[in-house]
XYZ file of C-alpha atoms in Angstrom:
573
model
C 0.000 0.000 0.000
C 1.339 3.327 -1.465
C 1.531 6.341 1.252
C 2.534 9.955 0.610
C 3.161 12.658 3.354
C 0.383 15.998 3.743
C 2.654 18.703 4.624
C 1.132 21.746 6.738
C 2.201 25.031 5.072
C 2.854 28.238 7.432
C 1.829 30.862 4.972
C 4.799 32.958 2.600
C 7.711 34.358 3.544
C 7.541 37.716 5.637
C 10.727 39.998 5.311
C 12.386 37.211 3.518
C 12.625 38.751 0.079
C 13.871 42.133 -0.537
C 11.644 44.242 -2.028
C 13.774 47.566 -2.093
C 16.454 45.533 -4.270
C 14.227 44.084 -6.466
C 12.342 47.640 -7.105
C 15.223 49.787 -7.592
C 18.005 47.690 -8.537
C 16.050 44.343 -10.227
C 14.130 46.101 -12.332
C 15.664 49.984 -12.264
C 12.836 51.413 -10.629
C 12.895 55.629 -10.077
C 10.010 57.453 -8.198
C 8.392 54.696 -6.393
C 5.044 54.439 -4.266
C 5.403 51.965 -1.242
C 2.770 50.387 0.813
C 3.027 47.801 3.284
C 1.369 46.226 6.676
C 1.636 43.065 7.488
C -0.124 40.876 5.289
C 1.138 42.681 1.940
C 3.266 45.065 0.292
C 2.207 46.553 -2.859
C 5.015 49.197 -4.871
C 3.452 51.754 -7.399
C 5.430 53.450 -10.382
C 5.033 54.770 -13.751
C 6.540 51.493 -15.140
C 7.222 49.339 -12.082
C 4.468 46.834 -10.349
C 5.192 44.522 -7.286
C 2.725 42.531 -5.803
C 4.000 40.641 -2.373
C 1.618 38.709 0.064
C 3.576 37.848 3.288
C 0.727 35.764 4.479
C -0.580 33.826 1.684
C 2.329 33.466 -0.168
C 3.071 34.803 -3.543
C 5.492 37.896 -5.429
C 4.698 39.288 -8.906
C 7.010 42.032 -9.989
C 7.496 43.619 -13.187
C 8.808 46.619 -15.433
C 5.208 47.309 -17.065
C 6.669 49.450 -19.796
C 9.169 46.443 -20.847
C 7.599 43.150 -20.149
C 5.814 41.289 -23.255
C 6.743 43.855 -25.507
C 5.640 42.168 -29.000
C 8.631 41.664 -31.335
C 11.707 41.100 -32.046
C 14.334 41.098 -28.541
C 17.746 41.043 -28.639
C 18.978 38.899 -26.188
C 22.476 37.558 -24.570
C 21.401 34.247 -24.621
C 24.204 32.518 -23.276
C 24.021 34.886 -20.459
C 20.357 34.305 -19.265
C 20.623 32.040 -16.850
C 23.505 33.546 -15.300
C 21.237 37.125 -14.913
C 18.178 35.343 -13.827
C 19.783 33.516 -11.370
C 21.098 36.448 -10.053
C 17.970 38.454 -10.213
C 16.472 35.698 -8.021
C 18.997 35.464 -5.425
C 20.181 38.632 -5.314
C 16.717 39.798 -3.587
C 16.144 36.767 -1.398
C 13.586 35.211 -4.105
C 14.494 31.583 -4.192
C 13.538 29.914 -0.295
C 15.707 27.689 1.413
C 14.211 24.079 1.115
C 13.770 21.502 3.397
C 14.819 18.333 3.416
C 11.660 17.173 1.445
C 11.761 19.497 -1.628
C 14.501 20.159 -4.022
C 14.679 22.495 -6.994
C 14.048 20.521 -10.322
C 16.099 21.596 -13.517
C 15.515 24.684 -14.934
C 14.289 25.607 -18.290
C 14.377 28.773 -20.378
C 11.959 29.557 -22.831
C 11.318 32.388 -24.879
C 8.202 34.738 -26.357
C 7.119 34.852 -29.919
C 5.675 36.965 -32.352
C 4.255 36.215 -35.349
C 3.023 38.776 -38.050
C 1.089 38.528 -40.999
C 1.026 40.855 -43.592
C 0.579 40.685 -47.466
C 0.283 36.852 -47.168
C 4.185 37.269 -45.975
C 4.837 35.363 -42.113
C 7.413 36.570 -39.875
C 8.334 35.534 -36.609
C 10.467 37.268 -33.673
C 11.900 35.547 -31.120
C 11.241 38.256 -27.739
C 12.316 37.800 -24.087
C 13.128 35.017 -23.030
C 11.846 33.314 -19.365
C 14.395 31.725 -17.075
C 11.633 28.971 -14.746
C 13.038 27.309 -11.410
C 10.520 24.828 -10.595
C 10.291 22.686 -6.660
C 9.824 19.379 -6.634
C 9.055 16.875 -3.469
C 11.463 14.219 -2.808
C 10.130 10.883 -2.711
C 13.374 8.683 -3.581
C 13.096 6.728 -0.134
C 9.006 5.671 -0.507
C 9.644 2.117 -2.249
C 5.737 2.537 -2.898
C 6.213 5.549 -5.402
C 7.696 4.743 -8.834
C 9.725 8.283 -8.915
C 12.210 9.679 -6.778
C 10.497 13.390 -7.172
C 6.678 14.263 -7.717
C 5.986 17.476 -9.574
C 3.485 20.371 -7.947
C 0.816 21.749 -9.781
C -1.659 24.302 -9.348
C 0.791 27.497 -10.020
C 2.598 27.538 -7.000
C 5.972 26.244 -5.873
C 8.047 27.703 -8.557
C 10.125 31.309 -9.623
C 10.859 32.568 -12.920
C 12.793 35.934 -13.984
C 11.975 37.196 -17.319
C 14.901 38.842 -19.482
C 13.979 41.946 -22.180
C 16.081 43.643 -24.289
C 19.995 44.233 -23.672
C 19.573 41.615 -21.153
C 17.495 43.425 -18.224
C 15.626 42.350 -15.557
C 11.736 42.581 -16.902
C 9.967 40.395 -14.407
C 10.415 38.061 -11.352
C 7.478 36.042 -9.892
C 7.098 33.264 -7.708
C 5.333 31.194 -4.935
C 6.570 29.000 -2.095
C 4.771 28.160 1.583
C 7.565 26.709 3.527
C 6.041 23.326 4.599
C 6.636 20.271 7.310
C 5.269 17.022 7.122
C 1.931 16.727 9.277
C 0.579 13.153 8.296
C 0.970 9.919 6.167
C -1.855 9.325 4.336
C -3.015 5.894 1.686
C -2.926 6.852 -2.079
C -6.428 6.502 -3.512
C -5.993 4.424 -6.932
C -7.177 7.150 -9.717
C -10.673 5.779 -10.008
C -11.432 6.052 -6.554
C -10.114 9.527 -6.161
C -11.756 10.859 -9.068
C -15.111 9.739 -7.669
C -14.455 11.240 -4.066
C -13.971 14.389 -5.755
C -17.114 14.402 -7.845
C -15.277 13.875 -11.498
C -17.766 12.028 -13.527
C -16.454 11.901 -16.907
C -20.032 11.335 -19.144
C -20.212 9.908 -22.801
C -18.191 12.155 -24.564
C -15.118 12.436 -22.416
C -12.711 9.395 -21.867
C -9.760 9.557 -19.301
C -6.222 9.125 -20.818
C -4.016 9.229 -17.983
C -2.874 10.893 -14.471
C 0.483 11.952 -13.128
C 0.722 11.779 -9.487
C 2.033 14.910 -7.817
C 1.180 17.915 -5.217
C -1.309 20.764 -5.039
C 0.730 24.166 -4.721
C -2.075 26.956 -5.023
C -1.319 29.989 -7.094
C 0.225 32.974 -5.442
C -2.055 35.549 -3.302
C -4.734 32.181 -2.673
C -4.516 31.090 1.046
C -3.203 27.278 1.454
C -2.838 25.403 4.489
C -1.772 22.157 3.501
C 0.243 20.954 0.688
C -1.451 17.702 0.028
C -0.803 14.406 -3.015
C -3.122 14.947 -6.354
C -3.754 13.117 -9.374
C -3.078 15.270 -12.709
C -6.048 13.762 -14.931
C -5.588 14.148 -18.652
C -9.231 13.190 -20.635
C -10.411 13.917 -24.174
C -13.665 15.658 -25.017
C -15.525 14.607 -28.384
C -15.340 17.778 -30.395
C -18.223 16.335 -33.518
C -16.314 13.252 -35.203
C -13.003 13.692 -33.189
C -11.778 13.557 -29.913
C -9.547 16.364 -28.165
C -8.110 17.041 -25.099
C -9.976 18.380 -22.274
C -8.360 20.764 -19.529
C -6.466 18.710 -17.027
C -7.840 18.435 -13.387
C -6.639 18.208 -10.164
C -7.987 15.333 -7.649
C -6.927 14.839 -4.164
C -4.940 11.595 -4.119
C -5.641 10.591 -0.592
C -8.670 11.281 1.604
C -7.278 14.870 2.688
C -7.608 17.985 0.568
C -10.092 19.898 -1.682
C -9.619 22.450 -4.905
C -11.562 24.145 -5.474
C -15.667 24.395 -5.182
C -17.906 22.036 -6.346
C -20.230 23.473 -9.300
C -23.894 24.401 -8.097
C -27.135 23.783 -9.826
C -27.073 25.483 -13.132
C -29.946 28.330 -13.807
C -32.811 27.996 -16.709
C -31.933 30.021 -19.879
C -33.639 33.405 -19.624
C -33.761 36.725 -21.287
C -30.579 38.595 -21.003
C -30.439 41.417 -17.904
C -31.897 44.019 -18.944
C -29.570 47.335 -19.128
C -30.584 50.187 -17.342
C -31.581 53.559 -19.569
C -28.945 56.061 -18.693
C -29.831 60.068 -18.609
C -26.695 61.832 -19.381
C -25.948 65.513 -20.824
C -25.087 65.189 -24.360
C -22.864 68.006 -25.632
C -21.150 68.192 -29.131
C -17.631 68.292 -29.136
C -17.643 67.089 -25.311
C -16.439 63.531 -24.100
C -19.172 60.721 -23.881
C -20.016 60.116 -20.421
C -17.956 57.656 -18.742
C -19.389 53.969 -18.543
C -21.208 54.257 -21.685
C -20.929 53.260 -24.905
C -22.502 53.907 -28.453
C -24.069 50.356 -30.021
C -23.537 50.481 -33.816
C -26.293 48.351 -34.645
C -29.320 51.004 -33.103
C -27.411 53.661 -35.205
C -27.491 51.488 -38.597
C -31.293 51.950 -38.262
C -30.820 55.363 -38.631
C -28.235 55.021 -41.702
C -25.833 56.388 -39.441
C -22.315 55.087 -38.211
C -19.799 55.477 -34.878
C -17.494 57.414 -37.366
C -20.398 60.111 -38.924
C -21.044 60.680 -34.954
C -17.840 60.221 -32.746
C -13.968 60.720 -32.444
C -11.483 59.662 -30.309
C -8.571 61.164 -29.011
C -4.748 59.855 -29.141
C -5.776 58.193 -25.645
C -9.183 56.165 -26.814
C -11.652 58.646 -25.179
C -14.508 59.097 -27.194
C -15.975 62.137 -28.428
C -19.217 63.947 -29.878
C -17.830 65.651 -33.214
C -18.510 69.337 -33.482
C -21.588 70.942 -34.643
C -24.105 67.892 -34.312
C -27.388 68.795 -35.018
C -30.215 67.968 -32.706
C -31.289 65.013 -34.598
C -27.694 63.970 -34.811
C -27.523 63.993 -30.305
C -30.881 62.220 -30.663
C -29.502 58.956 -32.329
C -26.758 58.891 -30.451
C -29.259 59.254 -27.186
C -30.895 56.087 -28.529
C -27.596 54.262 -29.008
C -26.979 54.541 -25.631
C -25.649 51.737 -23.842
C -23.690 51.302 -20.636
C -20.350 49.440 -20.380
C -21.694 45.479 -20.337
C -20.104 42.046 -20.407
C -21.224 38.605 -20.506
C -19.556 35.022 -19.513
C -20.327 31.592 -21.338
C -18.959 28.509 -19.806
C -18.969 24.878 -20.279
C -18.794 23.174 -16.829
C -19.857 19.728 -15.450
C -21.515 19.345 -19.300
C -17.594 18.807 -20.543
C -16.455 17.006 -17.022
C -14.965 20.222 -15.588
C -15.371 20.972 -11.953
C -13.862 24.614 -12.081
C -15.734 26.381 -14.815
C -18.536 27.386 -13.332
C -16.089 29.259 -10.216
C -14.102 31.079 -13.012
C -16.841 32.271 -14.380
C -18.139 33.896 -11.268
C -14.528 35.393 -10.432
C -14.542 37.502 -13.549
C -18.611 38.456 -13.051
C -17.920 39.739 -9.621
C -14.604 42.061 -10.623
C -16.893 43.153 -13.485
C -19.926 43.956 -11.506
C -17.438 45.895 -8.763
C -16.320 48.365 -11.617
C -19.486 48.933 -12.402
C -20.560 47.559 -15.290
C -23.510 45.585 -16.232
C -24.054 41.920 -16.753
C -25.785 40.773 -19.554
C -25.467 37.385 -19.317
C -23.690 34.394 -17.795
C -24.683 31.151 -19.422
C -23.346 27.740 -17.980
C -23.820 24.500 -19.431
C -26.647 23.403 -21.817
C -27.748 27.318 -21.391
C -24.317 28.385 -22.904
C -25.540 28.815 -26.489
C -23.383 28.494 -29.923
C -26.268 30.431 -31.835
C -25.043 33.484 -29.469
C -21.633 33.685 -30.729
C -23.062 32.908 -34.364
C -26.546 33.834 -35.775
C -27.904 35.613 -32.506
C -24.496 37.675 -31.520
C -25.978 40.982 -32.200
C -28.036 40.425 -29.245
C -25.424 38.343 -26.980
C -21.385 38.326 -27.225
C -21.573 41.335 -29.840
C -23.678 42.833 -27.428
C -21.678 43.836 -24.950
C -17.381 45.591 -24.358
C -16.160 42.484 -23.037
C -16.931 38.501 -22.653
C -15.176 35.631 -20.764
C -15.544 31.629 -21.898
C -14.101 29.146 -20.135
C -14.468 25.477 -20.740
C -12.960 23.262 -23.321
C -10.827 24.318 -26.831
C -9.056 23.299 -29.052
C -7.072 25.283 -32.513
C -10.138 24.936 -34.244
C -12.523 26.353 -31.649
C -14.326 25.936 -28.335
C -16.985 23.652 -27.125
C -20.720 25.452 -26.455
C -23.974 23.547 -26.098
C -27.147 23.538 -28.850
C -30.306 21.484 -27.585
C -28.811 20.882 -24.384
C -25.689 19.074 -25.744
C -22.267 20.315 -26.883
C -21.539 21.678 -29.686
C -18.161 23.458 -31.126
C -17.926 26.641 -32.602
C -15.491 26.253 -35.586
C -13.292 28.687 -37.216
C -15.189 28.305 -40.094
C -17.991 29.530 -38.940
C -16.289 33.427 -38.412
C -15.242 33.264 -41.624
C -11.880 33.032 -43.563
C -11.032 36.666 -43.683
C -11.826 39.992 -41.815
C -15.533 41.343 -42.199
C -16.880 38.272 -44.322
C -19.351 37.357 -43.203
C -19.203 41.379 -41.927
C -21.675 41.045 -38.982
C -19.723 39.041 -36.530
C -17.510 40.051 -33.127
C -16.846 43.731 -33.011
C -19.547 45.033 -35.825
C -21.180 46.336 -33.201
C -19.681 46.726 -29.614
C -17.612 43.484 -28.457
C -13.799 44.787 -28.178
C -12.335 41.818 -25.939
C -12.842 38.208 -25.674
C -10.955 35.728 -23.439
C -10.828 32.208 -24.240
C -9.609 30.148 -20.847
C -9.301 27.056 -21.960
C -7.119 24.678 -24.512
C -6.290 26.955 -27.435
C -7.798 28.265 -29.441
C -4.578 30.447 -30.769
C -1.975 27.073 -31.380
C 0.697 27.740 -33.897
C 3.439 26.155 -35.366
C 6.078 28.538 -34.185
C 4.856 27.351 -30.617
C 4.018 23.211 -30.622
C 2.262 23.275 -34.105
C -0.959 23.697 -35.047
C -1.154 25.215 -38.368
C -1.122 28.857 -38.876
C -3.063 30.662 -35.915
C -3.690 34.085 -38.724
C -5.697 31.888 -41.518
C -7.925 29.724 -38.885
C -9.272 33.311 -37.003
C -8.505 36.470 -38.400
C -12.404 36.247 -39.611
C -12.620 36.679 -35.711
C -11.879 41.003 -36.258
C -14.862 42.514 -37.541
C -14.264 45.298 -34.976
C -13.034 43.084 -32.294
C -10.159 44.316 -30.604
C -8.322 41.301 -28.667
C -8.709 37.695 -29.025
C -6.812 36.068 -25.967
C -6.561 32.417 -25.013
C -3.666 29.805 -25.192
C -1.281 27.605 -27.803
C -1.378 24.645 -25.483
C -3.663 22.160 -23.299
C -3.953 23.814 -19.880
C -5.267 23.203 -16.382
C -8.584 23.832 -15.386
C -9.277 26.273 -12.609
C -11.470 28.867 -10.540
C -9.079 31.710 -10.953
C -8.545 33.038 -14.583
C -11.843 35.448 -14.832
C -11.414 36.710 -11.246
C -7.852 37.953 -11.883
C -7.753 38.944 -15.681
C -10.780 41.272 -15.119
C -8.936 42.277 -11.592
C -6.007 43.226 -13.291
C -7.174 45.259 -15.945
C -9.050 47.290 -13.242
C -5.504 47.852 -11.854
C -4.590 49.500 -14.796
C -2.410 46.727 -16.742
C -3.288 47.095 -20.484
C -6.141 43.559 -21.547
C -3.059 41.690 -22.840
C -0.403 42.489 -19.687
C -3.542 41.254 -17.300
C -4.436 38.275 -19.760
C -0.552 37.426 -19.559
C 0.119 37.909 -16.119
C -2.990 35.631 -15.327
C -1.947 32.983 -17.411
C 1.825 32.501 -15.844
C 0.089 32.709 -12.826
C -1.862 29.538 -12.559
C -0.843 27.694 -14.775
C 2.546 25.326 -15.590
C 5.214 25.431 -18.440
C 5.079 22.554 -19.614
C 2.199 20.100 -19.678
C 2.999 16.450 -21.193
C 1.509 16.668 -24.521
C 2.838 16.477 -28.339
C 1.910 18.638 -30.971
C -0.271 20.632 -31.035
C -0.849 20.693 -27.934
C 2.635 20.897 -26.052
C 4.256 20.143 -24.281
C 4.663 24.431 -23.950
C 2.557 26.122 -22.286
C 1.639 29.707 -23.659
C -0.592 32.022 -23.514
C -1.771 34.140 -26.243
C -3.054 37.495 -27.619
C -3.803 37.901 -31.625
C -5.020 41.882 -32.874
C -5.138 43.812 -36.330
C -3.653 46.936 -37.232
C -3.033 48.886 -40.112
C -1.144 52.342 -40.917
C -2.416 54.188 -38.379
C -3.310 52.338 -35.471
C -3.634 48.967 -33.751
C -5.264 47.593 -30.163
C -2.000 45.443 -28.517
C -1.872 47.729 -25.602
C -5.696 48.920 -24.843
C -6.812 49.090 -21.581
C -10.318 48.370 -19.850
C -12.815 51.254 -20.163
C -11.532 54.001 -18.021
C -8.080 52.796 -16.950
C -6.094 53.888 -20.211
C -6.104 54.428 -23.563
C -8.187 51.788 -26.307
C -7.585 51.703 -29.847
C -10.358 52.140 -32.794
C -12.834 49.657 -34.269
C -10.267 47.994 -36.950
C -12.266 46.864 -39.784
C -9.878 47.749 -42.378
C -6.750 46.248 -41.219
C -3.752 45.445 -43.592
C -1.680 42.952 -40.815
C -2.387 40.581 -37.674
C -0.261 39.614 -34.817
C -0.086 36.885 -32.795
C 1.929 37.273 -29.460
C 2.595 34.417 -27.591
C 4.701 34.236 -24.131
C 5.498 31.476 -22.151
C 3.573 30.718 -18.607
């Protein structure tokens, strides 16, 4: 009979790591804002962010003007491990272990960009990301085939990211310094799976499972560091079968991830928005938390662009000299700043949907904005990205999936089963068919699950540009993975979180993703074994949307419908 020790964790590392250092000297930091008590210290520039939680356990830092910059970095390569190291030792980052953990090998790996333009591909190789990953030493246990189990769940590792001329750009990392508590039996797979509610239906099969530890991502409490199963299962996606998210299971009778999903509500009408009553003044800013819906104003004959301007920062404006009629329409238009969720939860045999769902609805609702919708399940309709997205997912500024994907597309439900959306179905190139995402208000999407933006310059997958550049009728962002990932409750809580700190939607999509989940997950092409996350956008002469922010925290770029290039910017989590 196989046993594994449950360590109990005592929270992160107070006055361990040396935050002054990594501020000033790490990443070159000037005119710095400081706060700290003792739970948390939190440092505030014009390009520096650093996130520590004594208690809980976790450190993000970063130069925000520098990291993922999209394109080509020139890097010493042969000298990157010697300056990450350094980065990470220099300011106390890297714990001393105890006699049950050791650091693994570590592994460098590098961002990518990949531009299309004229039918001509080009790729840049950007910074590159030095990982140290902790591992649990198991070489005396004669009833464990491995002398060291992995972690998963985000935690338990440190990374330092290298730019340009071969600067500090980033350091992150989580460790909750642990002892050995109990000795508990190892569940076989089947047994655990069903303690923890993982009832794989019809169509999804379980592959296989890699016994490890649960290390929870940085900033979520954790008091024990228990054995888990790492389940890999394929999902049948029409005629074929891909792979579903992986998911954690408690290997032993102690320990729980996450919350179990609840009873899914009946489909209803969307929430309605509420009428707002502002002063409309030409040549004045719109009101704040509203936007202008393109489709009431094609009823009119009118467009955005015969009404409104922005300025060099995204703020919209009323042109000059409207006429009454003119105010009237746009009056009509009228709509304040929305989002929506779809997710595919214990329909696909995933536990954690239904939680990351929630997190991003919540951060959404606390900035204000209005919910729309949040469909789950068999109520999480394909016809509302397709035929009925003028009054759904183009709807609305912003909307959040999670669930299961592939490089083709992402799982939804029809008549109460699932069904995939296809890249077919968005059409081959820009505007055609022209009444898709972003034709009338949707500017950012997030995709948390497996793809759907695989590449070949990543693990293959064809070329990311011809499958869903019929995505950008207007849409802004398209963000999601290259790679099979982990499922989870935390990717809509802290993406939408993010942003409302002021990141730009691809620095908070990015940060998210290296976050929570691993490098490297076990796969072949397509699907890994890489993990990265991903962020595809148009441009053209005069203006693109890499860097726009959430409504209200910074600048956002125009409606794009008549780009002349794409980009697809992938970084390594």
């Amino acid at each position: 009979m196989a046993t594994l020790p449950v360590f109990q964790t005592t929270g992160g590392r107070p006055g361990d790591i040396d935050v002054e250092r990594l501020a000033h000297t790490t990443l070159g930091g000037g005119e710095l804002k400081v706060e700290s008590n003792q739970s948390r210290t939190t440092v505030r520039g014009p390009d520096v962010m650093i996130d520590l939680d004594h208690a809980r356990g976790g450190l993000w830092a970063g130069d925000t003007a520098r990291r993922w910059s999209a394109g080509a970095v020139e890097l010493p390569m042969r000298s990157v491990g010697r300056i990450a190291r350094a980065a990470l030792t220099g300011a106390n980052v890297l714990p001393r272990l105890g006699s049950a953990f050791r650091y693994a090998r570590p592994r460098v790996m590098r961002a990518q960009t990949v531009t299309e333009q004229d039918g001509r591909r080009t790729v840049a190789a950007g910074e590159a990301t030095y990982t140290q990953e902790i591992v649990v030493d198991v070489s005396g246990n004669r009833g464990v085939k491995a002398d060291v189990l992995p972690f998963f769940g985000g935690g338990a590792r440190f990374a330092a990211t290298i730019g340009a001329g071969g600067h500090v750009v980033g350091v992150r990392g989580t460790w909750r310094d642990a002892v050995q508590a109990d000795e508990r039996k190892v569940l076989a797979v089947r047994e655990a799976m069903e303690a923890a509610g993982v009832t794989p239906g019809d169509d999804m099969r379980v592959t296989g499972s890699t016994l490890g530890y649960y290390a929870a991502p940085p900033f979520v409490a954790q008091d024990l560091a228990f054995p888990v199963y790492a389940v890999t299962a394929e999902v049948r996606a029409g005629d074929r079968w891909v792979p579903s998210r992986v998911q954690l299971v408690p290997a032993t009778d102690i320990g729980e991830i996450g919350v179990r999903e609840s009873p899914t509500r009946p489909r209803a009408d969307r929430v309605p928005w509420v009428a707002p009553t502002p002063v409309l003044r030409p040549g004045e800013a719109l009101p704040s938390g509203l936007s202008v819906s393109a489709a009431v104003l094609r009823t009119r004959g009118l467009s955005p662009e015969d009404l409104l301007f922005r300025d060099v920062s995204g703020k919209i404006f009323l042109k000059p000299g409207l006429s009454g009629l003119d105010l009237g329409a746009i009056f009509e238009a009228l709509r304040p700043r929305s989002f929506g969720t779809s997710w595919i939860g214990s329909l696909g045999g995933l536990g954690g949907s239904q939680a990351n769902a929630q997190g991003f609805v919540d951060q959404m609702a606390a900035e204000g904005w209005q919910r729309r919708f949040n469909w789950g399940n068999a109520a999480a309709w394909k016809s509302d990205w397709t035929v009925h997205d003028d009054d759904w997912v183009d709807d609305v500024d912003f909307v959040f999936y999670t669930g299961h994907a592939g490089p083709d597309g992402w799982m939804l439900a029809t008549n109460g089963v699932g069904d995939w959306i296809n890249h077919s179905e968005v059409g081959s190139v820009a505007n055609v068919p022209s009444d898709l995402w972003g034709q009338d208000n949707l500017e950012w999407v997030v995709i948390a699950a497996c793809g759907p933006l695989e590449d070949d310059v990543i693990n293959g997958g064809g070329n990311v540009h011809s499958r869903w550049i019929g995505a950008f009728d207007g849409l802004h962002l398209l963000l999601g993975y290259a790679a099979v990932t982990f499922d989870n409750t935390e990717e809509g809580r802290r993406v939408a979180l993010y942003a409302r700190q002021g990141m730009t939607m691809r620095q908070a999509w990015f940060r998210t993703a290296e976050e929570i989940q691993p490098s490297t997950n076990g796969y072949d092409d397509p699907y890994g074994p890489d993990v990265y996350a991903a962020a595809m956008w148009v441009g053209n002469a005069t203006a693109n949307n890499a860097d726009d922010h959430l409504w209200g925290h910074g600048s956002v770029g125009p409606d794009i419908r008549n780009h002349t290039y794409s980009v697809a910017h992938f970084t390594p989590c």
